[in-house]
Amino acid sequence: MRIIGGKHRGRVLKTFEGEAVRPTSDRAREALFNVLQNEIFDSVFYDGFAGSGAVGLEALSRGAKKVVLTDVSSESVKLTKANATLLKETPTIFNVDCVSFLSSTDEKFDIIFLDPPYKKDDGELALKIIAERDILSKEGVAVLEKDREGEKISGLDKQKIKKYGKAFFTFYKKKNV
């Protein structure tokens, strides 16, 4: 796994051993950031299921001004911190589950990336909290990565769906009221 673009382009990141964790592939991450390229610079970015931290660190490499990463796994948090140190970056990292974080934060985000374990519905629950608590900035975008298209969420407009290999990225924006 490596950083695809920006100031850290080509830098190799530490990864998990084995098949227990399914990180977003380099190719899918590159495609994701190609879609988000006009929104990344100077953004406030949140990754709710950070894993190795690769997506958030990619955002920092491409010019995000602030990145917040959460993961319920202490092993993931440790790996994320190691990768941030490797790149000499300082994202905000919390060892907490995404739903708890979103239920308690007062911060607004320009980009929210959610890649929960495919067997769970934590992504849709997180999107519902994002809509209910008005966590997306006015022109913000939330992206859900799953093994199928994301559900319709009250308070959010489904903008587009992109498929990369086995991964579906569903892009949501705030509903115009």
XYZ file of N, CA, C and O in Angstrom:
708
model
N 0.850 -1.164 0.000
C 0.000 0.000 0.000
C 0.904 1.237 0.000
O 1.889 1.295 0.724
N 0.485 2.217 -0.811
C 1.302 3.422 -0.949
C 0.409 4.649 -1.075
O -0.781 4.534 -1.344
N 1.011 5.813 -0.902
C 0.312 7.074 -1.157
C 0.330 7.292 -2.672
O 1.369 7.179 -3.320
N -0.816 7.612 -3.240
C -0.980 7.696 -4.689
C -0.600 9.054 -5.258
O -0.035 9.148 -6.339
N -0.941 10.138 -4.554
C -0.706 11.472 -5.107
C -0.316 12.477 -4.048
O -0.315 12.200 -2.853
N 0.022 13.672 -4.514
C 0.362 14.761 -3.605
C 1.810 14.722 -3.165
O 2.653 14.055 -3.760
N 2.091 15.424 -2.076
C 3.480 15.602 -1.630
C 4.145 14.313 -1.162
O 5.361 14.222 -1.140
N 3.372 13.306 -0.772
C 3.950 12.037 -0.314
C 3.813 10.931 -1.368
O 3.981 9.749 -1.040
N 3.526 11.314 -2.583
C 3.295 10.343 -3.657
C 4.403 9.288 -3.711
O 5.595 9.605 -3.651
N 3.977 8.019 -3.761
C 4.922 6.909 -3.868
C 5.419 6.358 -2.547
O 6.015 5.275 -2.507
N 5.166 7.060 -1.451
C 5.621 6.567 -0.141
C 4.848 5.313 0.247
O 3.627 5.261 0.153
N 5.563 4.317 0.690
C 4.963 3.041 1.070
C 4.534 3.110 2.535
O 5.277 3.583 3.392
N 3.318 2.634 2.790
C 2.769 2.619 4.146
C 2.836 1.215 4.740
O 2.851 0.218 4.019
N 2.854 1.163 6.062
C 2.781 -0.117 6.764
C 1.358 -0.643 6.645
O 0.401 0.133 6.617
N 1.214 -1.969 6.570
C -0.111 -2.568 6.417
C -0.318 -3.676 7.444
O 0.611 -4.078 8.137
N -1.538 -4.167 7.499
C -1.875 -5.276 8.379
C -1.389 -6.576 7.772
O -1.369 -6.728 6.557
N -1.034 -7.513 8.624
C -0.687 -8.863 8.185
C -1.976 -9.653 8.001
O -2.933 -9.468 8.739
N -2.012 -10.543 7.032
C -3.151 -11.443 6.852
C -4.318 -10.804 6.134
O -4.217 -9.730 5.553
N -5.448 -11.491 6.211
C -6.648 -11.094 5.466
C -7.765 -10.563 6.367
O -8.877 -10.349 5.885
N -7.509 -10.356 7.641
C -8.565 -9.957 8.568
C -9.091 -8.547 8.276
O -10.249 -8.253 8.526
N -8.247 -7.676 7.742
C -8.638 -6.299 7.439
C -8.606 -6.117 5.934
O -7.694 -6.574 5.259
N -9.634 -5.439 5.399
C -9.753 -5.215 3.966
C -9.550 -3.731 3.672
O -10.494 -2.950 3.656
N -8.314 -3.293 3.443
C -8.098 -1.878 3.156
C -8.582 -1.518 1.753
O -8.660 -2.373 0.869
N -8.919 -0.254 1.566
C -9.255 0.236 0.239
C -8.019 0.090 -0.633
O -6.947 0.559 -0.269
N -8.148 -0.572 -1.762
C -6.989 -0.823 -2.627
C -6.420 0.482 -3.172
O -7.118 1.500 -3.254
N -5.138 0.448 -3.543
C -4.501 1.627 -4.131
C -5.292 2.119 -5.331
O -5.514 3.320 -5.499
N -5.726 1.193 -6.166
C -6.446 1.558 -7.385
C -7.794 2.217 -7.074
O -8.156 3.228 -7.663
N -8.531 1.644 -6.127
C -9.817 2.220 -5.742
C -9.609 3.575 -5.059
O -10.365 4.524 -5.294
N -8.571 3.683 -4.225
C -8.278 4.957 -3.552
C -7.926 6.031 -4.575
O -8.360 7.180 -4.483
N -7.138 5.662 -5.587
C -6.790 6.610 -6.648
C -8.049 7.090 -7.372
O -8.222 8.285 -7.615
N -8.948 6.174 -7.696
C -10.194 6.541 -8.369
C -11.044 7.446 -7.480
O -11.619 8.442 -7.947
N -11.123 7.126 -6.201
C -11.872 7.950 -5.250
C -11.337 9.377 -5.232
O -12.094 10.342 -5.327
N -10.018 9.511 -5.117
C -9.434 10.846 -5.037
C -9.483 11.580 -6.372
O -9.492 12.806 -6.392
N -9.573 10.872 -7.469
C -9.792 11.532 -8.756
C -11.167 12.195 -8.774
O -11.316 13.305 -9.279
N -12.167 11.538 -8.199
C -13.503 12.126 -8.112
C -13.504 13.316 -7.157
O -14.141 14.337 -7.420
N -12.768 13.215 -6.047
C -12.756 14.257 -5.011
C -11.702 15.338 -5.224
O -11.596 16.257 -4.414
N -10.936 15.264 -6.305
C -9.762 16.134 -6.464
C -10.059 17.622 -6.302
O -9.228 18.355 -5.768
N -11.232 18.094 -6.702
C -11.535 19.523 -6.586
C -12.025 19.913 -5.194
O -12.129 21.100 -4.898
N -12.329 18.931 -4.358
C -12.810 19.221 -3.005
C -11.743 19.045 -1.927
O -11.918 19.500 -0.805
N -10.661 18.367 -2.228
C -9.678 17.992 -1.203
C -8.893 19.171 -0.639
O -8.737 19.310 0.573
N -8.347 20.020 -1.508
C -7.444 21.070 -1.035
C -8.142 21.952 -0.005
O -9.246 22.433 -0.197
N -7.487 22.137 1.141
C -7.946 22.999 2.221
C -9.227 22.493 2.899
O -9.935 23.261 3.534
N -9.529 21.217 2.748
C -10.750 20.653 3.325
C -10.515 20.141 4.745
O -9.394 19.924 5.177
N -11.631 19.926 5.436
C -11.638 19.223 6.718
C -12.207 17.838 6.397
O -13.342 17.713 5.951
N -11.375 16.807 6.592
C -11.645 15.453 6.119
C -11.792 14.514 7.310
O -11.014 14.581 8.253
N -12.779 13.630 7.239
C -12.987 12.650 8.304
C -13.070 11.246 7.706
O -13.795 11.012 6.743
N -12.316 10.309 8.288
C -12.395 8.895 7.932
C -12.846 8.152 9.179
O -12.123 8.094 10.176
N -14.046 7.581 9.125
C -14.655 6.976 10.299
C -14.205 5.565 10.630
O -14.431 5.096 11.734
N -13.612 4.882 9.660
C -13.142 3.510 9.869
C -11.723 3.463 9.300
O -11.472 2.868 8.256
N -10.797 4.104 9.993
C -9.503 4.457 9.423
C -8.605 3.280 9.051
O -7.799 3.403 8.133
N -8.692 2.169 9.754
C -7.813 1.043 9.425
C -6.352 1.433 9.553
O -5.881 1.784 10.628
N -5.626 1.436 8.450
C -4.203 1.807 8.449
C -3.988 3.314 8.357
O -2.860 3.788 8.461
N -5.066 4.064 8.118
C -4.963 5.512 7.964
C -4.674 5.959 6.547
O -4.545 7.154 6.287
N -4.591 5.029 5.601
C -4.172 5.348 4.234
C -5.050 6.400 3.562
O -4.538 7.302 2.888
N -6.362 6.326 3.736
C -7.253 7.278 3.061
C -7.060 8.679 3.629
O -6.914 9.654 2.884
N -7.038 8.802 4.942
C -6.830 10.115 5.554
C -5.456 10.691 5.263
O -5.301 11.888 5.031
N -4.439 9.839 5.264
C -3.081 10.302 4.960
C -2.970 10.706 3.491
O -2.258 11.647 3.154
N -3.707 10.031 2.620
C -3.784 10.436 1.207
C -4.387 11.839 1.107
O -3.915 12.675 0.336
N -5.430 12.093 1.901
C -6.061 13.415 1.904
C -5.064 14.487 2.352
O -4.983 15.567 1.744
N -4.294 14.212 3.392
C -3.267 15.170 3.840
C -2.216 15.387 2.760
O -1.796 16.511 2.505
N -1.802 14.314 2.112
C -0.804 14.409 1.047
C -1.295 15.299 -0.087
O -0.514 16.007 -0.719
N -2.608 15.296 -0.307
C -3.200 16.060 -1.409
C -3.676 17.445 -0.995
O -4.332 18.125 -1.770
N -3.396 17.849 0.244
C -3.663 19.234 0.632
C -4.819 19.491 1.569
O -5.191 20.647 1.783
N -5.411 18.457 2.164
C -6.449 18.693 3.170
C -5.820 19.465 4.330
O -4.676 19.214 4.704
N -6.550 20.435 4.880
C -5.965 21.223 5.974
C -6.078 20.526 7.323
O -5.285 20.758 8.220
N -7.100 19.660 7.467
C -7.267 18.933 8.733
C -7.860 17.574 8.411
O -8.780 17.460 7.602
N -7.335 16.544 9.073
C -7.844 15.189 8.912
C -8.088 14.592 10.294
O -7.219 14.649 11.160
N -9.292 14.040 10.469
C -9.662 13.355 11.698
C -9.909 11.893 11.332
O -10.642 11.596 10.388
N -9.280 11.001 12.086
C -9.387 9.564 11.838
C -9.868 8.877 13.100
O -9.358 9.152 14.191
N -10.850 7.984 12.943
C -11.292 7.189 14.086
C -11.295 5.718 13.691
O -11.514 5.370 12.536
N -11.044 4.881 14.671
C -11.187 3.440 14.494
C -11.393 2.825 15.872
O -10.761 3.261 16.845
N -12.258 1.839 15.942
C -12.547 1.178 17.204
C -11.415 0.236 17.617
O -11.245 -0.063 18.795
N -10.614 -0.206 16.659
C -9.531 -1.151 16.920
C -8.258 -0.434 17.384
O -7.739 0.432 16.687
N -7.746 -0.836 18.541
C -6.500 -0.229 19.033
C -5.327 -0.590 18.120
O -4.399 0.199 17.963
N -5.370 -1.767 17.466
C -4.309 -2.141 16.515
C -4.328 -1.215 15.308
O -3.280 -0.810 14.803
N -5.528 -0.872 14.841
C -5.653 0.056 13.716
C -5.123 1.435 14.086
O -4.413 2.068 13.302
N -5.468 1.895 15.270
C -5.005 3.208 15.722
C -3.477 3.226 15.815
O -2.831 4.183 15.384
N -2.908 2.164 16.341
C -1.447 2.062 16.447
C -0.801 2.109 15.055
O 0.178 2.832 14.838
N -1.355 1.382 14.092
C -0.825 1.375 12.732
C -1.003 2.735 12.064
O -0.105 3.224 11.379
N -2.150 3.362 12.273
C -2.400 4.698 11.719
C -1.375 5.698 12.253
O -0.814 6.492 11.497
N -1.122 5.645 13.551
C -0.136 6.548 14.150
C 1.257 6.285 13.589
O 2.008 7.227 13.312
N 1.607 5.016 13.388
C 2.915 4.668 12.820
C 3.034 5.210 11.390
O 4.077 5.755 11.012
N 1.980 5.092 10.601
C 2.010 5.614 9.232
C 2.062 7.139 9.206
O 2.764 7.721 8.380
N 1.358 7.782 10.111
C 1.418 9.247 10.192
C 2.832 9.700 10.558
O 3.364 10.653 9.968
N 3.454 9.015 11.507
C 4.833 9.331 11.901
C 5.785 9.123 10.739
O 6.671 9.955 10.493
N 5.589 8.051 9.989
C 6.405 7.754 8.818
C 6.378 8.914 7.811
O 7.397 9.272 7.225
N 5.205 9.536 7.651
C 5.047 10.654 6.708
C 5.282 12.015 7.355
O 5.199 13.041 6.678
N 5.524 12.029 8.656
C 5.694 13.277 9.413
C 4.449 14.168 9.299
O 4.536 15.374 9.098
N 3.282 13.510 9.426
C 1.995 14.203 9.399
C 1.349 14.084 10.773
O 1.676 13.184 11.538
N 0.425 14.986 11.070
C -0.220 14.990 12.380
C -1.749 15.049 12.276
O -2.370 16.032 12.677
N -2.356 13.996 11.756
C -3.824 13.974 11.789
C -4.293 13.797 13.231
O -3.521 13.385 14.095
N -5.547 14.117 13.474
C -6.156 13.859 14.772
C -6.690 12.436 14.734
O -7.466 12.090 13.842
N -6.254 11.615 15.687
C -6.599 10.190 15.678
C -7.261 9.825 17.011
O -6.717 10.119 18.075
N -8.441 9.193 16.904
C -9.164 8.757 18.099
C -9.423 7.262 18.036
O -9.810 6.736 16.996
N -9.245 6.586 19.177
C -9.577 5.166 19.303
C -11.020 5.078 19.817
O -11.274 4.903 21.005
N -11.960 5.235 18.893
C -13.384 5.231 19.212
C -14.133 4.769 17.970
O -13.641 4.922 16.854
N -15.325 4.210 18.179
C -16.093 3.794 17.006
C -16.712 5.010 16.325
O -17.002 6.026 16.971
N -16.916 4.901 15.042
C -17.402 5.984 14.201
C -18.744 6.535 14.688
O -18.927 7.748 14.781
N -19.670 5.664 15.002
C -21.012 6.087 15.407
C -20.951 6.917 16.696
O -21.588 7.969 16.798
N -20.162 6.491 17.666
C -20.010 7.261 18.914
C -19.386 8.619 18.640
O -19.823 9.637 19.183
N -18.343 8.637 17.792
C -17.687 9.906 17.467
C -18.673 10.863 16.806
O -18.794 12.022 17.209
N -19.383 10.395 15.779
C -20.323 11.260 15.060
C -21.462 11.725 15.957
O -21.979 12.831 15.790
N -21.846 10.908 16.925
C -22.930 11.265 17.846
C -22.519 12.343 18.839
O -23.382 12.980 19.448
N -21.205 12.562 18.996
C -20.747 13.520 20.008
C -19.950 14.701 19.455
O -19.722 15.657 20.179
N -19.539 14.665 18.197
C -18.703 15.757 17.677
C -19.533 16.994 17.341
O -20.703 16.888 16.975
N -18.905 18.153 17.486
C -19.518 19.417 17.071
C -18.886 19.927 15.779
O -19.265 20.981 15.287
N -17.926 19.187 15.266
C -17.192 19.604 14.071
C -18.006 19.356 12.807
O -18.790 18.423 12.724
N -17.816 20.227 11.811
C -18.389 20.032 10.477
C -17.263 19.598 9.559
O -16.140 20.079 9.666
N -17.578 18.689 8.654
C -16.575 18.152 7.738
C -16.958 18.441 6.292
O -18.131 18.386 5.932
N -15.932 18.707 5.490
C -16.133 18.925 4.057
C -16.225 17.592 3.322
O -16.960 17.469 2.337
N -15.465 16.615 3.786
C -15.476 15.287 3.182
C -15.498 14.256 4.314
O -14.688 14.326 5.240
N -16.422 13.305 4.198
C -16.508 12.207 5.151
C -16.396 10.915 4.359
O -17.143 10.710 3.393
N -15.461 10.059 4.764
C -15.269 8.781 4.107
C -15.589 7.669 5.090
O -15.068 7.651 6.202
N -16.460 6.753 4.671
C -16.891 5.656 5.525
C -16.672 4.336 4.808
O -17.270 4.085 3.759
N -15.809 3.508 5.359
C -15.529 2.189 4.798
C -15.612 1.164 5.919
O -14.608 0.616 6.374
N -16.856 0.895 6.392
C -17.015 -0.061 7.492
C -16.826 -1.487 7.000
O -16.822 -1.741 5.791
N -16.678 -2.427 7.933
C -16.658 -3.834 7.509
C -17.900 -4.123 6.667
O -19.008 -3.693 7.010
N -17.719 -4.793 5.547
C -18.820 -5.018 4.603
C -19.997 -5.771 5.206
O -21.119 -5.626 4.769
N -19.760 -6.579 6.216
C -20.823 -7.398 6.800
C -21.698 -6.614 7.789
O -22.684 -7.117 8.291
N -21.328 -5.365 8.070
C -22.076 -4.561 9.037
C -22.786 -3.407 8.335
O -22.415 -3.018 7.246
N -23.798 -2.847 8.999
C -24.517 -1.697 8.448
C -24.125 -0.401 9.146
O -24.895 0.563 9.167
N -22.937 -0.363 9.724
C -22.479 0.832 10.434
C -22.384 2.046 9.522
O -22.534 3.174 9.972
N -22.135 1.844 8.241
C -22.018 2.963 7.305
C -23.326 3.709 7.153
O -23.356 4.942 7.214
N -24.422 2.974 6.960
C -25.725 3.625 6.839
C -26.126 4.307 8.147
O -26.678 5.395 8.141
N -25.837 3.662 9.275
C -26.125 4.284 10.570
C -25.332 5.584 10.708
O -25.872 6.614 11.132
N -24.062 5.565 10.332
C -23.234 6.772 10.387
C -23.809 7.864 9.481
O -23.870 9.038 9.871
N -24.255 7.498 8.283
C -24.848 8.485 7.369
C -26.112 9.102 7.958
O -26.349 10.312 7.815
N -26.919 8.307 8.631
C -28.136 8.831 9.265
C -27.776 9.853 10.347
O -28.412 10.901 10.460
N -26.749 9.561 11.119
C -26.297 10.496 12.165
C -25.750 11.771 11.522
O -26.022 12.877 11.993
N -24.988 11.622 10.449
C -24.440 12.779 9.726
C -25.577 13.692 9.272
O -25.509 14.916 9.432
N -26.638 13.109 8.719
C -27.785 13.903 8.255
C -28.534 14.535 9.424
O -28.833 15.731 9.393
N -28.822 13.748 10.451
C -29.587 14.237 11.604
C -28.861 15.341 12.356
O -29.474 16.307 12.800
N -27.544 15.205 12.496
C -26.766 16.159 13.289
C -26.161 17.268 12.436
O -25.448 18.120 12.945
N -26.404 17.241 11.119
C -25.924 18.279 10.202
C -24.397 18.439 10.292
O -23.878 19.523 10.498
N -23.705 17.330 10.127
C -22.249 17.298 10.293
C -21.498 17.655 9.011
O -20.364 18.099 9.065
N -22.156 17.499 7.853
C -21.508 17.877 6.590
C -21.565 19.388 6.405
O -22.583 20.012 6.693
N -20.478 19.965 5.894
C -20.488 21.387 5.562
C -21.464 21.617 4.405
O -21.932 20.664 3.767
N -21.753 22.858 4.102
C -22.771 23.200 3.101
C -22.563 22.488 1.763
O -23.494 21.968 1.172
N -21.355 22.473 1.263
C -21.049 21.824 -0.019
C -20.332 20.489 0.186
O -19.741 19.948 -0.740
N -20.390 19.953 1.395
C -19.657 18.743 1.735
C -20.176 17.499 1.025
O -21.281 17.483 0.480
N -19.341 16.470 1.062
C -19.685 15.189 0.451
C -19.329 14.061 1.422
O -18.301 14.109 2.085
N -20.228 13.087 1.513
C -19.966 11.875 2.288
C -19.882 10.725 1.297
O -20.687 10.639 0.365
N -18.903 9.858 1.499
C -18.690 8.726 0.601
C -18.749 7.448 1.423
O -18.043 7.310 2.416
N -19.593 6.513 0.969
C -19.711 5.218 1.619
C -19.136 4.160 0.691
O -19.544 4.048 -0.457
N -18.172 3.382 1.205
C -17.625 2.250 0.459
C -18.252 0.978 1.003
O -18.232 0.731 2.200
N -18.827 0.181 0.088
C -19.471 -1.088 0.456
C -19.292 -2.083 -0.678
O -18.785 -1.731 -1.738
N -19.807 -3.275 -0.445
C -19.795 -4.293 -1.492
C -21.040 -4.218 -2.376
O -21.269 -5.060 -3.232
N -21.845 -3.196 -2.162
C -23.030 -2.924 -2.972
C -23.339 -1.433 -2.845
O -22.763 -0.738 -2.005
N -24.267 -0.965 -3.664
C -24.656 0.445 -3.623
C -25.218 0.811 -2.261
O -25.925 0.014 -1.632
N -24.895 2.015 -1.794
C -25.415 2.494 -0.520
C -26.910 2.768 -0.593
O -27.463 3.053 -1.658
N -27.560 2.701 0.562
C -29.002 2.929 0.659
C -29.346 4.403 0.514
O -28.493 5.274 0.655
N -30.618 4.657 0.289
C -31.148 6.006 0.313
C -31.182 6.444 1.781
O -31.578 5.659 2.654
N -30.753 7.670 2.068
C -30.697 8.168 3.445
C -31.497 9.460 3.528
O -31.240 10.405 2.769
N -32.439 9.523 4.453
C -33.238 10.729 4.651
C -32.318 11.898 5.033
O -31.469 11.755 5.909
N -32.475 13.021 4.371
C -31.665 14.203 4.657
C -30.422 14.323 3.790
O -29.738 15.334 3.816
N -30.123 13.270 3.016
C -28.970 13.296 2.104
C -29.429 12.918 0.700
O -30.332 12.099 0.538
N -28.814 13.533 -0.298
C -29.073 13.182 -1.698
C -27.972 12.268 -2.189
O -26.789 12.600 -2.065
N -28.369 11.144 -2.752
C -27.408 10.249 -3.380
C -27.021 10.894 -4.706
O -27.853 11.112 -5.570
N -25.729 11.236 -4.855
C -25.270 11.954 -6.042
C -24.832 11.028 -7.171
O -25.185 11.238 -8.311
N -24.021 10.046 -6.825
C -23.517 9.118 -7.843
C -22.987 7.866 -7.177
O -22.703 7.852 -5.986
N -22.846 6.850 -8.001
C -22.297 5.570 -7.559
C -21.184 5.205 -8.522
O -21.356 5.288 -9.737
N -20.029 4.851 -7.985
C -18.887 4.411 -8.793
C -18.494 3.020 -8.305
O -18.472 2.765 -7.102
N -18.161 2.136 -9.249
C -17.742 0.779 -8.890
C -16.302 0.577 -9.330
O -15.944 0.876 -10.462
N -15.485 0.089 -8.397
C -14.077 -0.204 -8.658
C -13.797 -1.591 -8.121
O -13.729 -1.779 -6.909
N -13.661 -2.573 -9.004
C -13.485 -3.946 -8.570
C -14.719 -4.386 -7.809
O -15.835 -4.270 -8.296
N -14.532 -4.851 -6.580
C -15.658 -5.297 -5.748
C -16.265 -4.165 -4.926
O -17.281 -4.348 -4.269
N -15.641 -3.001 -4.954
C -16.070 -1.894 -4.103
C -17.011 -0.939 -4.844
O -16.753 -0.560 -5.986
N -18.087 -0.580 -4.159
C -18.990 0.468 -4.647
C -18.759 1.699 -3.778
O -18.763 1.603 -2.555
N -18.585 2.847 -4.408
C -18.522 4.124 -3.700
C -19.821 4.864 -3.988
O -20.125 5.147 -5.140
N -20.587 5.155 -2.938
C -21.815 5.936 -3.084
C -21.542 7.310 -2.492
O -21.128 7.421 -1.336
N -21.780 8.357 -3.288
C -21.497 9.732 -2.913
C -22.802 10.426 -2.518
O -23.793 10.367 -3.262
N -22.801 11.081 -1.345
C -23.967 11.776 -0.819
C -23.625 13.245 -0.574
O -22.503 13.575 -0.197
N -24.644 14.102 -0.774
C -24.530 15.516 -0.412
C -25.747 15.861 0.440
O -26.739 15.131 0.460
N -25.666 17.010 1.115
C -26.800 17.470 1.901
C -27.958 17.780 0.961
O -27.758 18.278 -0.144
N -29.167 17.499 1.427
C -30.355 17.869 0.653
C -30.511 19.369 0.701
O -30.321 20.003 1.742
N -30.868 19.945 -0.441
C -31.176 21.376 -0.474
C -32.554 21.572 0.139
O -33.523 20.980 -0.316
N -32.599 22.353 1.170
C -33.862 22.538 1.896
C -34.554 23.775 1.411
O -33.997 24.749 1.082
